[in-house]
Amino acid sequence: MTLSLVYRAARPSLLANSTLRALLTAPSTRHASLSAIHRGLVQSEKARPQGARPDRISDLSDGAKRTTYAERQKAREELAKERPTFKIRKGKKDITEYPDKARPKSRKARFNDAEFSFGKKSLVYQLKTGQLREELKGVQGTDSGRSPDSPFQRTGPRPELRPAPRRTVRKMARTRDSRRSRDTGDVMDPFAELSRPADPSRDAPRREGGTGTFGDRGGPRRDRGAFGDRGAPRRDRGTFGDRDSPRTGGDTFKPPVVRNRDPISIPYTTAASQFLYGKAVVEAALRSTRRKLYKLYLYGGANRQNAADDAVIQTLAKRKGVPVTVLGEDGLRLMDKMAASRPHNGFILEASTLPQPPLAALGPLPEDYATNPGCAITLGHQSAEDAAVNGTPSFLASPSTTHKPLVVILDQILDPGNLGAILRTVNFLGASAVGITRKGSATLTPVALKASAGASETLTLFSVASLPEFLNASRANGWAVYAAVAGSPPTGAAKQRRHMDLRDVEERDPLKREPCVLLIGSEGEGLSRLVVKKADYEVNIPNLSGGTAVDSLNVGVAVGLLCSSFLRGVVKEQEEFGGVEGEGNVKPTTLW
């Protein structure tokens, strides 16, 4: 800014006075007695677009005359004579009464003093206090109210500094669609439109004297019939390259369908609502009574299949009093957003979260276990809001009267897909409950619930805050803890008492004697050593391939094999009571 003003001040057109021109163009000398603010005032005065004022230059020069050393020393001695030879202090504060002329002043006091040349009259002070801003606003206002002595007078037209409005891709698309709708929206029969006589009021030339020739840019656009005419409206184009004309020989014209791409918002009934998607999960939630169900969304578009499934889901929703909303193709975007762009099969259910009370310990088995299979449980602390959702159960039921319950504890399972697959497998094989540790484990998200295929709606679920404390309390109540590990004892060494494999588990049938807790670790690291030390037994799945290319199984597959070994005795017991396979309590089933 300063260089620009200096350049304007140095132009010969602005310096008509030769004396003033010589004054400004003469090489300036830097005086040691001038302060930086004083020098800035001089340079600002010289850089005025209207030219420097001689009286102001002379005042600044007079105030900046260089004194000799003797003169400055004499002035210091005179001030020293006027000052008292003593000081009166109040604490650290000097309260000595000095004469006004000999009173010492700090740099801040000298700057705020209007009598000093670098005081309140300086541009720095005016900029700090806002006086310079007010003067600038006056300059930007009307030209008539501008002061002739103001250094901010304009010498030419001021350019427009406001940036042009930003045109985003969405705005450009809307503009293009609106133009297309204006050009084609009122044309229903293109052949009748082409044969219609020209309307003088609509086809009037934009400029006077337009001839409508090939090179006449001022003529009416729709009268131009040249091959390269790009300015004619689309309704008058009947050439081979007309893309908006009907491709078939029909008599009606259908404008292009423009889908609405505006952002959509999901309507939540409560802040803690959860959207379940998928036919199996939605149907299981409607058949269960563990959740609060708010609203059901069904897709009823033109390409909808399996109408029988829609009828079953709607019937279940009506029985539970759940409002049903059928969405067409326009609501497909909303359903995709509710399902986080995952396959929802046209079924989305808004419901409360799944109950998962905090489990502190598993209690001892009752004496009348044969008639009342199950055990008491101890819950941890939970807030009133959590208790309203999770409830406060005190008893865990067991599915078998001849065998003790099996509880599976999942520690730090990271993948929600694996979590859902484990819940599906455990529920299918007949375990009593599943506990999920809070720290480092995947939660019961809609992804995990869909992977469980509805098993999470019927399986008893708990959350475990501290796994070591839970194991200590459960072992004290008579529960045996089995930790699933990947390693096996060294070849040739004596089999340890605490180490078992699938065959040993099937032969011993531990659920016949005592209730068991099966610990499952994470996908990559497994169980920590601290947790393994809390276990009574270590159980592994032997590698029968003999190779080292694949040394482990997926955690969902491993849980299926382990649970099958633990519950094999339950199946045998039910087969003996049921007689022939397929009759009684056991039905022939498969895992897949």
Coordinates of C-alpha atoms in Angstrom, one line a residue:
M1 CA 0.0 0.0 0.0
T2 CA 2.8 2.4 0.9
L3 CA 4.8 1.7 -2.3
S4 CA 1.6 2.4 -4.4
L5 CA 1.1 5.7 -2.7
V6 CA 4.7 6.7 -3.1
Y7 CA 4.5 5.9 -6.8
R8 CA 1.4 8.0 -7.2
A9 CA 3.0 10.9 -5.3
A10 CA 6.1 10.7 -7.5
R11 CA 4.1 11.1 -10.7
P12 CA 4.8 14.4 -12.5
S13 CA 1.0 14.9 -13.2
L14 CA 0.4 15.2 -9.5
L15 CA 3.3 17.5 -8.7
A16 CA 2.6 20.7 -10.7
N17 CA 4.7 22.8 -8.4
S18 CA 8.3 22.6 -9.4
T19 CA 9.5 23.6 -5.9
L20 CA 7.4 20.9 -4.3
R21 CA 8.6 18.4 -6.8
A22 CA 12.2 19.2 -6.0
L23 CA 11.4 18.9 -2.3
L24 CA 10.0 15.5 -2.7
T25 CA 12.4 14.1 -5.2
A26 CA 15.4 15.3 -3.4
P27 CA 17.3 12.5 -1.6
S28 CA 16.1 12.2 2.0
T29 CA 18.6 11.9 4.8
R30 CA 17.8 9.8 7.8
H31 CA 18.2 11.7 11.1
A32 CA 19.4 9.8 14.1
S33 CA 17.1 11.9 16.4
L34 CA 14.0 10.9 14.5
S35 CA 12.0 8.0 15.9
A36 CA 10.4 5.3 13.8
I37 CA 7.0 6.8 14.2
H38 CA 8.2 10.3 13.3
R39 CA 9.9 9.0 10.2
G40 CA 6.6 7.2 9.3
L41 CA 4.7 10.4 9.6
V42 CA 7.1 12.1 7.2
Q43 CA 6.9 9.3 4.7
S44 CA 3.1 9.2 4.9
E45 CA 2.9 12.9 4.2
K46 CA 5.2 12.6 1.2
A47 CA 3.1 9.7 -0.1
R48 CA -0.2 11.6 -0.2
P49 CA -1.9 11.2 -3.7
Q50 CA -2.8 14.8 -3.7
G51 CA 0.7 15.8 -2.9
A52 CA 2.6 16.7 0.3
R53 CA 1.6 19.8 2.2
P54 CA 4.5 22.2 2.7
D55 CA 3.4 23.5 6.0
R56 CA 3.1 20.0 7.4
I57 CA 6.6 19.1 6.0
S58 CA 8.1 22.2 7.6
D59 CA 6.4 21.4 11.0
L60 CA 7.8 17.9 10.9
S61 CA 11.2 19.2 9.9
D62 CA 11.3 21.8 12.7
G63 CA 10.4 19.2 15.2
A64 CA 13.1 16.9 14.0
K65 CA 16.1 19.2 14.1
R66 CA 19.2 17.5 15.2
T67 CA 20.8 18.9 18.3
T68 CA 24.4 18.6 19.3
Y69 CA 25.7 16.6 22.2
A70 CA 26.4 19.8 24.2
E71 CA 22.9 21.0 23.8
R72 CA 21.5 17.6 24.9
Q73 CA 23.8 17.5 27.9
K74 CA 22.9 21.0 29.0
A75 CA 19.1 20.1 28.8
R76 CA 19.8 17.0 31.0
E77 CA 21.6 19.1 33.6
E78 CA 18.8 21.6 33.7
L79 CA 16.2 18.9 34.3
A80 CA 18.4 17.3 37.0
K81 CA 18.5 20.6 38.9
E82 CA 14.7 20.8 39.0
R83 CA 14.3 17.2 40.2
P84 CA 14.5 16.5 44.0
T85 CA 17.5 14.8 45.4
F86 CA 15.4 12.3 47.4
K87 CA 12.7 9.7 46.7
I88 CA 9.7 8.8 48.7
R89 CA 8.5 5.3 48.2
K90 CA 5.3 3.5 49.3
G91 CA 6.3 -0.1 49.0
K92 CA 7.9 -0.3 45.5
K93 CA 5.9 2.7 44.2
D94 CA 7.7 6.0 43.9
I95 CA 5.4 8.7 45.3
T96 CA 7.9 11.6 45.1
E97 CA 6.4 14.8 43.9
Y98 CA 8.3 16.0 40.8
P99 CA 7.7 19.2 38.9
D100 CA 5.7 18.7 35.7
K101 CA 8.6 19.5 33.5
A102 CA 11.1 17.2 35.3
R103 CA 8.7 14.3 35.9
P104 CA 10.1 11.1 34.4
K105 CA 7.8 9.5 31.9
S106 CA 7.6 5.9 30.8
R107 CA 7.5 5.0 27.1
K108 CA 3.8 4.3 27.4
A109 CA 3.1 7.7 29.0
R110 CA 5.1 9.6 26.4
F111 CA 3.3 7.7 23.6
N112 CA -0.1 8.6 25.1
D113 CA 0.9 12.3 25.5
A114 CA -0.6 14.4 22.7
E115 CA 2.2 17.0 23.0
F116 CA 4.8 14.5 21.8
S117 CA 5.2 14.1 18.0
F118 CA 4.8 10.3 18.3
G119 CA 1.9 10.5 20.8
K120 CA -1.8 10.4 20.1
K121 CA -1.4 12.2 16.8
S122 CA 0.5 9.3 15.3
L123 CA -1.1 6.8 12.9
V124 CA -0.3 3.9 15.1
Y125 CA -2.4 5.4 18.0
Q126 CA -5.2 6.2 15.6
L127 CA -5.1 2.7 14.2
K128 CA -5.3 1.2 17.7
T129 CA -8.2 3.4 18.9
G130 CA -10.2 3.1 15.7
Q131 CA -9.9 6.7 14.6
L132 CA -8.2 5.7 11.4
R133 CA -11.0 3.2 10.6
E134 CA -13.6 5.9 11.1
E135 CA -11.8 8.1 8.7
L136 CA -11.5 5.3 6.2
K137 CA -15.2 4.7 6.3
G138 CA -15.8 8.4 5.6
V139 CA -13.5 8.1 2.6
Q140 CA -15.4 5.1 1.3
G141 CA -18.7 7.0 1.6
T142 CA -19.8 10.0 -0.5
D143 CA -17.2 12.0 -2.4
S144 CA -18.8 15.3 -1.3
G145 CA -18.2 14.7 2.4
R146 CA -14.4 13.9 1.9
S147 CA -12.0 16.1 3.6
P148 CA -9.4 17.8 1.3
D149 CA -6.6 17.0 3.8
S150 CA -7.5 13.3 4.0
P151 CA -4.7 11.0 2.8
F152 CA -7.3 8.4 1.5
Q153 CA -8.8 10.3 -1.4
R154 CA -9.3 8.3 -4.6
T155 CA -7.5 9.3 -7.8
G156 CA -9.4 6.9 -10.1
P157 CA -12.3 4.4 -10.3
R158 CA -12.1 1.9 -7.5
P159 CA -12.3 -1.7 -8.7
E160 CA -14.8 -4.1 -7.4
L161 CA -13.2 -6.1 -4.6
R162 CA -16.1 -8.4 -3.8
P163 CA -15.5 -11.9 -5.1
A164 CA -17.9 -13.4 -7.6
P165 CA -20.4 -15.8 -6.2
R166 CA -19.2 -19.4 -6.1
R167 CA -21.1 -21.7 -8.5
T168 CA -21.0 -25.3 -7.2
V169 CA -21.6 -28.3 -9.3
R170 CA -25.1 -28.7 -7.7
K171 CA -26.1 -25.2 -8.6
M172 CA -24.9 -25.6 -12.2
A173 CA -26.9 -28.8 -12.5
R174 CA -30.0 -27.1 -11.2
T175 CA -29.5 -24.3 -13.7
R176 CA -29.1 -26.7 -16.5
D177 CA -32.2 -28.7 -15.5
S178 CA -34.3 -25.5 -15.1
R179 CA -33.3 -24.4 -18.7
R180 CA -34.1 -27.8 -20.0
S181 CA -37.5 -27.8 -18.4
R182 CA -38.3 -24.3 -19.8
D183 CA -37.3 -25.4 -23.3
T184 CA -39.2 -28.6 -23.3
G185 CA -41.8 -28.4 -20.6
D186 CA -44.5 -26.7 -22.6
V187 CA -44.0 -28.8 -25.8
M188 CA -46.3 -31.8 -25.9
D189 CA -46.4 -32.3 -29.7
P190 CA -43.2 -31.4 -31.5
F191 CA -44.7 -31.9 -35.0
A192 CA -47.5 -29.5 -34.3
E193 CA -45.0 -27.0 -32.8
L194 CA -42.9 -27.1 -35.9
S195 CA -45.9 -26.5 -38.2
R196 CA -47.2 -23.7 -36.0
P197 CA -46.9 -20.2 -37.6
A198 CA -44.3 -17.9 -36.1
D199 CA -45.5 -15.6 -33.2
P200 CA -44.4 -12.0 -33.9
S201 CA -44.4 -11.2 -30.2
R202 CA -42.1 -14.2 -29.3
D203 CA -39.9 -14.1 -32.4
A204 CA -39.3 -10.3 -32.4
P205 CA -35.6 -9.5 -33.0
R206 CA -33.6 -8.4 -30.0
R207 CA -31.9 -5.5 -31.8
E208 CA -33.4 -3.0 -34.2
G209 CA -32.4 -3.5 -37.8
G210 CA -31.8 -7.3 -37.4
T211 CA -32.0 -9.1 -40.7
G212 CA -32.0 -12.7 -39.5
T213 CA -29.1 -13.7 -41.8
F214 CA -26.6 -16.3 -41.1
G215 CA -24.1 -13.9 -39.5
D216 CA -26.6 -11.6 -37.8
R217 CA -26.0 -12.1 -34.1
G218 CA -28.7 -9.6 -33.2
G219 CA -31.5 -11.4 -35.0
P220 CA -34.0 -13.8 -33.4
R221 CA -32.4 -17.0 -32.4
R222 CA -35.3 -19.3 -33.3
D223 CA -35.4 -18.0 -36.9
R224 CA -31.9 -19.3 -37.5
G225 CA -32.0 -22.5 -39.4
A226 CA -28.4 -22.9 -40.2
F227 CA -26.6 -26.1 -39.6
G228 CA -24.1 -24.6 -37.1
D229 CA -26.7 -22.5 -35.2
R230 CA -26.2 -23.2 -31.5
G231 CA -28.3 -20.4 -30.3
A232 CA -31.7 -21.6 -31.5
P233 CA -34.0 -23.1 -28.9
R234 CA -34.4 -26.9 -28.8
R235 CA -38.0 -26.8 -29.7
D236 CA -37.1 -25.5 -33.3
R237 CA -34.4 -28.1 -33.9
G238 CA -35.6 -30.8 -36.2
T239 CA -32.2 -31.9 -37.4
F240 CA -30.7 -35.4 -37.2
G241 CA -28.8 -34.6 -34.0
D242 CA -31.7 -33.4 -31.9
R243 CA -31.4 -35.4 -28.7
D244 CA -34.5 -34.0 -27.1
S245 CA -36.8 -35.2 -29.9
P246 CA -38.7 -38.5 -29.3
R247 CA -36.7 -41.5 -30.5
T248 CA -39.8 -43.5 -31.3
G249 CA -42.5 -42.4 -33.6
G250 CA -45.0 -41.7 -30.8
D251 CA -47.2 -38.6 -30.7
T252 CA -46.4 -37.7 -27.1
F253 CA -43.2 -36.1 -25.7
K254 CA -41.9 -37.2 -22.3
P255 CA -39.5 -34.8 -20.7
P256 CA -36.5 -36.4 -19.0
V257 CA -37.0 -37.4 -15.4
V258 CA -34.8 -35.5 -13.0
R259 CA -34.4 -37.3 -9.6
N260 CA -34.2 -35.3 -6.5
R261 CA -30.7 -35.4 -5.0
D262 CA -31.3 -33.0 -2.1
P263 CA -30.0 -34.1 1.3
I264 CA -32.4 -36.2 3.3
S265 CA -32.7 -36.5 7.1
I266 CA -33.7 -39.7 9.0
P267 CA -36.8 -39.3 11.2
Y268 CA -35.9 -40.6 14.7
T269 CA -38.6 -41.4 17.2
T270 CA -36.1 -41.3 20.1
A271 CA -32.5 -40.3 20.3
A272 CA -31.5 -43.9 21.1
S273 CA -33.4 -45.5 18.3
Q274 CA -31.8 -48.3 16.3
F275 CA -32.6 -49.2 12.7
L276 CA -32.7 -53.0 12.1
Y277 CA -32.6 -54.1 8.4
G278 CA -33.0 -57.4 6.8
K279 CA -35.9 -59.8 6.7
A280 CA -34.6 -62.3 9.3
V281 CA -33.7 -59.6 11.9
V282 CA -36.9 -57.7 11.4
E283 CA -39.1 -60.8 11.7
A284 CA -37.3 -62.0 14.8
A285 CA -37.6 -58.6 16.4
L286 CA -41.4 -58.5 15.7
R287 CA -41.8 -62.0 17.1
S288 CA -39.8 -61.2 20.2
T289 CA -40.9 -59.1 23.2
R290 CA -37.5 -57.7 24.3
R291 CA -37.5 -54.4 22.4
K292 CA -39.7 -51.4 22.1
L293 CA -40.8 -51.2 18.4
Y294 CA -41.5 -47.8 17.0
K295 CA -42.0 -47.9 13.2
L296 CA -41.7 -50.3 10.3
Y297 CA -40.6 -49.3 6.8
L298 CA -41.4 -51.5 3.8
Y299 CA -40.3 -51.0 0.2
G300 CA -43.3 -51.2 -2.3
G301 CA -41.7 -50.2 -5.6
A302 CA -42.5 -51.4 -9.0
N303 CA -39.8 -54.1 -9.0
R304 CA -40.7 -55.5 -5.6
Q305 CA -40.7 -59.3 -5.3
N306 CA -41.7 -61.8 -2.6
A307 CA -45.0 -60.2 -1.7
A308 CA -45.8 -63.1 0.6
D309 CA -42.9 -62.0 2.9
D310 CA -44.3 -58.5 3.0
A311 CA -47.7 -59.8 4.1
V312 CA -46.2 -61.9 6.9
I313 CA -44.2 -58.9 8.2
Q314 CA -47.2 -56.6 8.0
T315 CA -49.3 -59.0 9.9
L316 CA -46.7 -59.3 12.7
A317 CA -46.5 -55.5 12.9
K318 CA -50.2 -55.1 13.2
R319 CA -50.4 -57.6 16.0
K320 CA -47.7 -55.6 17.9
G321 CA -49.4 -52.3 17.0
V322 CA -46.4 -51.0 15.1
P323 CA -47.2 -48.4 12.4
V324 CA -46.2 -49.5 8.9
T325 CA -45.0 -47.1 6.2
V326 CA -44.8 -48.3 2.6
L327 CA -42.2 -46.4 0.6
G328 CA -42.0 -46.3 -3.2
E329 CA -39.0 -45.5 -5.4
D330 CA -38.8 -42.0 -4.0
G331 CA -38.2 -43.4 -0.5
L332 CA -35.5 -45.8 -1.5
R333 CA -32.8 -43.2 -0.7
L334 CA -34.2 -42.8 2.8
M335 CA -34.1 -46.6 3.3
D336 CA -30.6 -46.8 2.0
K337 CA -29.5 -44.1 4.4
M338 CA -31.2 -45.8 7.4
A339 CA -29.4 -49.1 6.5
A340 CA -26.1 -47.2 5.9
S341 CA -26.0 -48.3 2.3
R342 CA -26.1 -52.0 3.2
P343 CA -28.6 -54.6 1.8
H344 CA -31.9 -54.2 3.7
N345 CA -34.1 -56.4 1.5
G346 CA -36.9 -53.8 1.7
F347 CA -37.4 -54.2 5.5
I348 CA -36.3 -51.6 8.1
L349 CA -37.6 -51.6 11.7
E350 CA -37.0 -48.7 14.1
A351 CA -36.7 -50.1 17.6
S352 CA -35.0 -49.6 20.9
T353 CA -31.6 -51.1 21.7
L354 CA -31.3 -54.7 22.7
P355 CA -31.2 -55.4 26.5
Q356 CA -27.7 -56.2 27.7
P357 CA -27.5 -56.0 31.5
P358 CA -24.1 -55.8 33.2
L359 CA -23.1 -59.2 34.6
A360 CA -20.9 -59.2 37.7
A361 CA -20.9 -62.9 38.6
L362 CA -22.6 -66.2 38.0
G363 CA -24.2 -67.7 41.1
P364 CA -24.4 -71.3 42.3
L365 CA -26.9 -73.8 41.0
P366 CA -30.0 -74.3 43.0
E367 CA -30.7 -77.6 44.8
D368 CA -33.8 -78.3 42.8
Y369 CA -32.0 -78.0 39.4
A370 CA -33.9 -80.9 37.9
T371 CA -37.2 -79.1 38.3
N372 CA -35.9 -75.5 38.0
P373 CA -32.9 -75.5 35.6
G374 CA -30.8 -72.4 35.8
C375 CA -28.8 -70.3 38.2
A376 CA -28.8 -67.0 40.0
I377 CA -26.8 -64.1 38.6
T378 CA -25.4 -61.0 40.2
L379 CA -25.7 -57.8 38.2
G380 CA -23.3 -54.8 38.3
H381 CA -24.2 -51.1 38.6
Q382 CA -26.3 -49.5 36.0
S383 CA -28.1 -46.2 35.8
A384 CA -31.9 -45.7 35.9
E385 CA -32.0 -45.2 32.1
D386 CA -30.0 -48.4 31.5
A387 CA -32.2 -50.3 33.9
A388 CA -35.3 -49.2 32.0
V389 CA -33.8 -50.8 28.8
N390 CA -31.9 -53.8 30.2
G391 CA -34.1 -54.7 33.1
T392 CA -32.9 -56.3 36.3
P393 CA -32.9 -60.1 35.8
S394 CA -31.7 -62.2 38.7
F395 CA -32.0 -65.7 37.2
L396 CA -30.5 -67.4 34.2
A397 CA -32.5 -70.3 32.7
S398 CA -30.9 -73.4 31.3
P399 CA -32.3 -75.3 28.3
S400 CA -31.4 -78.7 29.7
T401 CA -32.4 -80.4 32.9
T402 CA -29.8 -83.2 32.7
H403 CA -26.8 -81.0 32.0
K404 CA -25.5 -77.8 33.5
P405 CA -25.5 -74.5 31.7
L406 CA -22.8 -73.3 29.3
V407 CA -22.0 -69.6 29.2
V408 CA -19.8 -68.2 26.4
I409 CA -17.7 -65.1 27.1
L410 CA -16.3 -63.1 24.2
D411 CA -13.3 -61.0 25.0
Q412 CA -12.3 -58.2 22.5
I413 CA -14.0 -59.5 19.4
L414 CA -13.4 -56.7 16.9
D415 CA -15.3 -57.6 13.8
P416 CA -19.1 -57.0 14.0
G417 CA -19.6 -59.7 11.3
N418 CA -17.7 -62.2 13.5
L419 CA -19.7 -61.2 16.5
G420 CA -23.0 -61.8 14.7
A421 CA -21.8 -65.1 13.3
I422 CA -20.8 -66.2 16.8
L423 CA -24.2 -65.3 18.2
R424 CA -25.9 -67.2 15.5
T425 CA -23.8 -70.3 16.1
V426 CA -24.1 -70.2 19.9
N427 CA -27.9 -69.9 19.7
F428 CA -28.1 -72.7 17.2
L429 CA -26.1 -75.1 19.3
G430 CA -28.0 -74.4 22.5
A431 CA -25.7 -72.4 24.9
S432 CA -27.4 -70.7 27.8
A433 CA -26.0 -67.1 27.4
V434 CA -23.3 -65.0 25.9
G435 CA -21.3 -62.3 27.7
I436 CA -19.4 -59.6 25.8
T437 CA -16.7 -57.6 27.4
R438 CA -17.1 -53.8 27.3
K439 CA -13.4 -52.9 26.7
G440 CA -12.2 -53.4 23.2
S441 CA -15.1 -55.4 21.9
A442 CA -17.5 -54.7 19.0
T443 CA -20.9 -53.6 20.1
L444 CA -24.3 -54.8 19.0
T445 CA -24.6 -52.6 15.9
P446 CA -27.1 -53.3 13.1
V447 CA -24.3 -54.9 11.2
A448 CA -23.7 -57.5 13.9
L449 CA -27.5 -58.0 14.3
K450 CA -28.0 -58.7 10.6
A451 CA -25.0 -61.1 10.7
S452 CA -26.7 -63.0 13.5
A453 CA -29.8 -63.6 11.3
G454 CA -32.2 -62.9 14.2
A455 CA -30.4 -65.1 16.8
S456 CA -29.6 -62.0 18.9
E457 CA -33.3 -61.4 19.5
T458 CA -33.8 -64.8 21.4
L459 CA -30.4 -65.3 22.9
T460 CA -29.6 -64.0 26.5
L461 CA -26.9 -61.4 26.3
F462 CA -24.8 -59.8 29.0
S463 CA -22.0 -57.3 29.3
V464 CA -18.9 -57.8 31.4
A465 CA -17.0 -54.8 32.8
S466 CA -14.0 -56.6 34.4
L467 CA -13.3 -60.1 33.1
P468 CA -10.8 -61.1 35.9
E469 CA -13.2 -60.1 38.7
F470 CA -16.0 -61.9 36.9
L471 CA -14.0 -65.1 36.6
N472 CA -12.9 -65.0 40.3
A473 CA -16.4 -64.6 41.5
S474 CA -17.9 -67.2 39.2
R475 CA -15.2 -69.8 40.2
A476 CA -16.0 -69.2 43.8
N477 CA -19.6 -70.2 43.1
G478 CA -18.6 -73.5 41.5
W479 CA -18.2 -72.7 37.8
A480 CA -15.4 -74.3 35.8
V481 CA -13.6 -71.9 33.4
Y482 CA -12.2 -73.1 30.0
A483 CA -10.0 -70.9 28.0
A484 CA -9.7 -71.4 24.2
V485 CA -6.0 -71.2 23.1
A486 CA -4.3 -71.8 19.8
G487 CA -1.2 -73.6 21.0
S488 CA -1.0 -77.3 21.9
P489 CA 1.4 -79.1 24.3
P490 CA 4.8 -80.1 22.8
T491 CA 4.9 -83.4 20.9
G492 CA 6.2 -86.3 23.0
A493 CA 5.6 -84.5 26.3
A494 CA 3.2 -85.8 28.9
K495 CA -0.3 -84.3 28.5
Q496 CA -0.8 -81.6 31.1
R497 CA -3.8 -81.8 33.4
R498 CA -5.0 -78.3 32.5
H499 CA -4.7 -78.8 28.7
M500 CA -7.5 -80.5 26.7
D501 CA -8.5 -80.8 23.1
L502 CA -11.9 -81.4 21.4
R503 CA -11.7 -85.2 21.9
D504 CA -11.0 -84.9 25.6
V505 CA -13.9 -82.5 26.0
E506 CA -16.3 -84.9 24.3
E507 CA -15.1 -87.9 26.4
R508 CA -15.3 -86.2 29.7
D509 CA -18.6 -84.4 29.1
P510 CA -17.9 -81.6 31.6
L511 CA -21.4 -80.2 31.6
K512 CA -22.7 -83.4 33.2
R513 CA -20.8 -82.6 36.4
E514 CA -20.5 -78.8 36.7
P515 CA -21.5 -75.5 34.9
C516 CA -18.9 -74.2 32.5
V517 CA -17.7 -70.9 31.2
L518 CA -16.0 -70.9 27.8
L519 CA -13.6 -68.0 27.1
I520 CA -13.1 -66.8 23.5
G521 CA -10.4 -64.3 22.6
S522 CA -9.9 -61.8 19.8
E523 CA -9.3 -62.7 16.2
G524 CA -5.6 -61.8 16.1
E525 CA -4.2 -62.1 19.6
G526 CA -6.6 -64.4 21.4
L527 CA -6.9 -64.3 25.2
S528 CA -4.3 -62.4 27.3
R529 CA -2.1 -64.3 29.6
L530 CA -3.7 -62.8 32.6
V531 CA -7.1 -64.2 31.6
V532 CA -5.7 -67.6 30.7
K533 CA -4.1 -67.9 34.1
K534 CA -7.6 -67.4 35.7
A535 CA -8.9 -70.4 33.8
D536 CA -9.1 -73.9 35.1
Y537 CA -8.5 -75.6 31.8
E538 CA -7.0 -74.7 28.4
V539 CA -8.7 -76.2 25.4
N540 CA -7.5 -76.1 21.8
I541 CA -8.5 -77.4 18.3
P542 CA -5.8 -79.7 16.9
N543 CA -4.4 -79.0 13.4
L544 CA -5.0 -82.3 11.5
S545 CA -3.6 -81.1 8.2
G546 CA 0.0 -81.5 9.4
G547 CA 1.0 -78.3 7.5
T548 CA 1.8 -74.8 8.6
A549 CA 0.2 -72.8 5.8
V550 CA -3.0 -72.4 7.8
D551 CA -2.4 -72.5 11.6
S552 CA -5.7 -71.1 12.9
L553 CA -9.4 -71.0 12.2
N554 CA -11.9 -68.2 12.0
V555 CA -13.2 -67.3 15.4
G556 CA -16.8 -68.1 14.4
V557 CA -15.8 -71.5 13.1
A558 CA -13.7 -72.2 16.3
V559 CA -16.6 -71.2 18.5
G560 CA -18.9 -73.6 16.6
L561 CA -16.5 -76.6 17.0
L562 CA -15.9 -75.9 20.7
C563 CA -19.6 -75.4 21.5
S564 CA -20.4 -78.6 19.6
S565 CA -17.9 -80.6 21.7
F566 CA -19.2 -79.2 25.0
L567 CA -22.9 -79.8 24.1
R568 CA -22.4 -83.2 22.5
G569 CA -23.4 -84.9 25.7
V570 CA -26.7 -82.9 25.8
V571 CA -27.5 -84.1 22.3
K572 CA -26.8 -87.8 23.2
E573 CA -29.0 -87.5 26.3
Q574 CA -31.8 -86.1 24.2
E575 CA -31.4 -88.8 21.6
E576 CA -31.7 -91.5 24.3
F577 CA -34.8 -90.0 25.7
G578 CA -36.3 -89.3 22.3
G579 CA -35.6 -92.8 20.9
V580 CA -35.3 -92.8 17.1
E581 CA -33.5 -89.8 15.6
G582 CA -35.9 -87.2 14.3
E583 CA -38.6 -88.0 16.9
G584 CA -39.1 -86.5 20.3
N585 CA -37.0 -83.5 21.3
V586 CA -34.3 -83.7 18.7
K587 CA -34.8 -82.7 15.1
P588 CA -32.3 -83.4 12.3
T589 CA -30.6 -80.1 11.5
T590 CA -27.5 -78.9 9.7
L591 CA -25.2 -76.0 10.4
W592 CA -25.5 -74.5 6.9

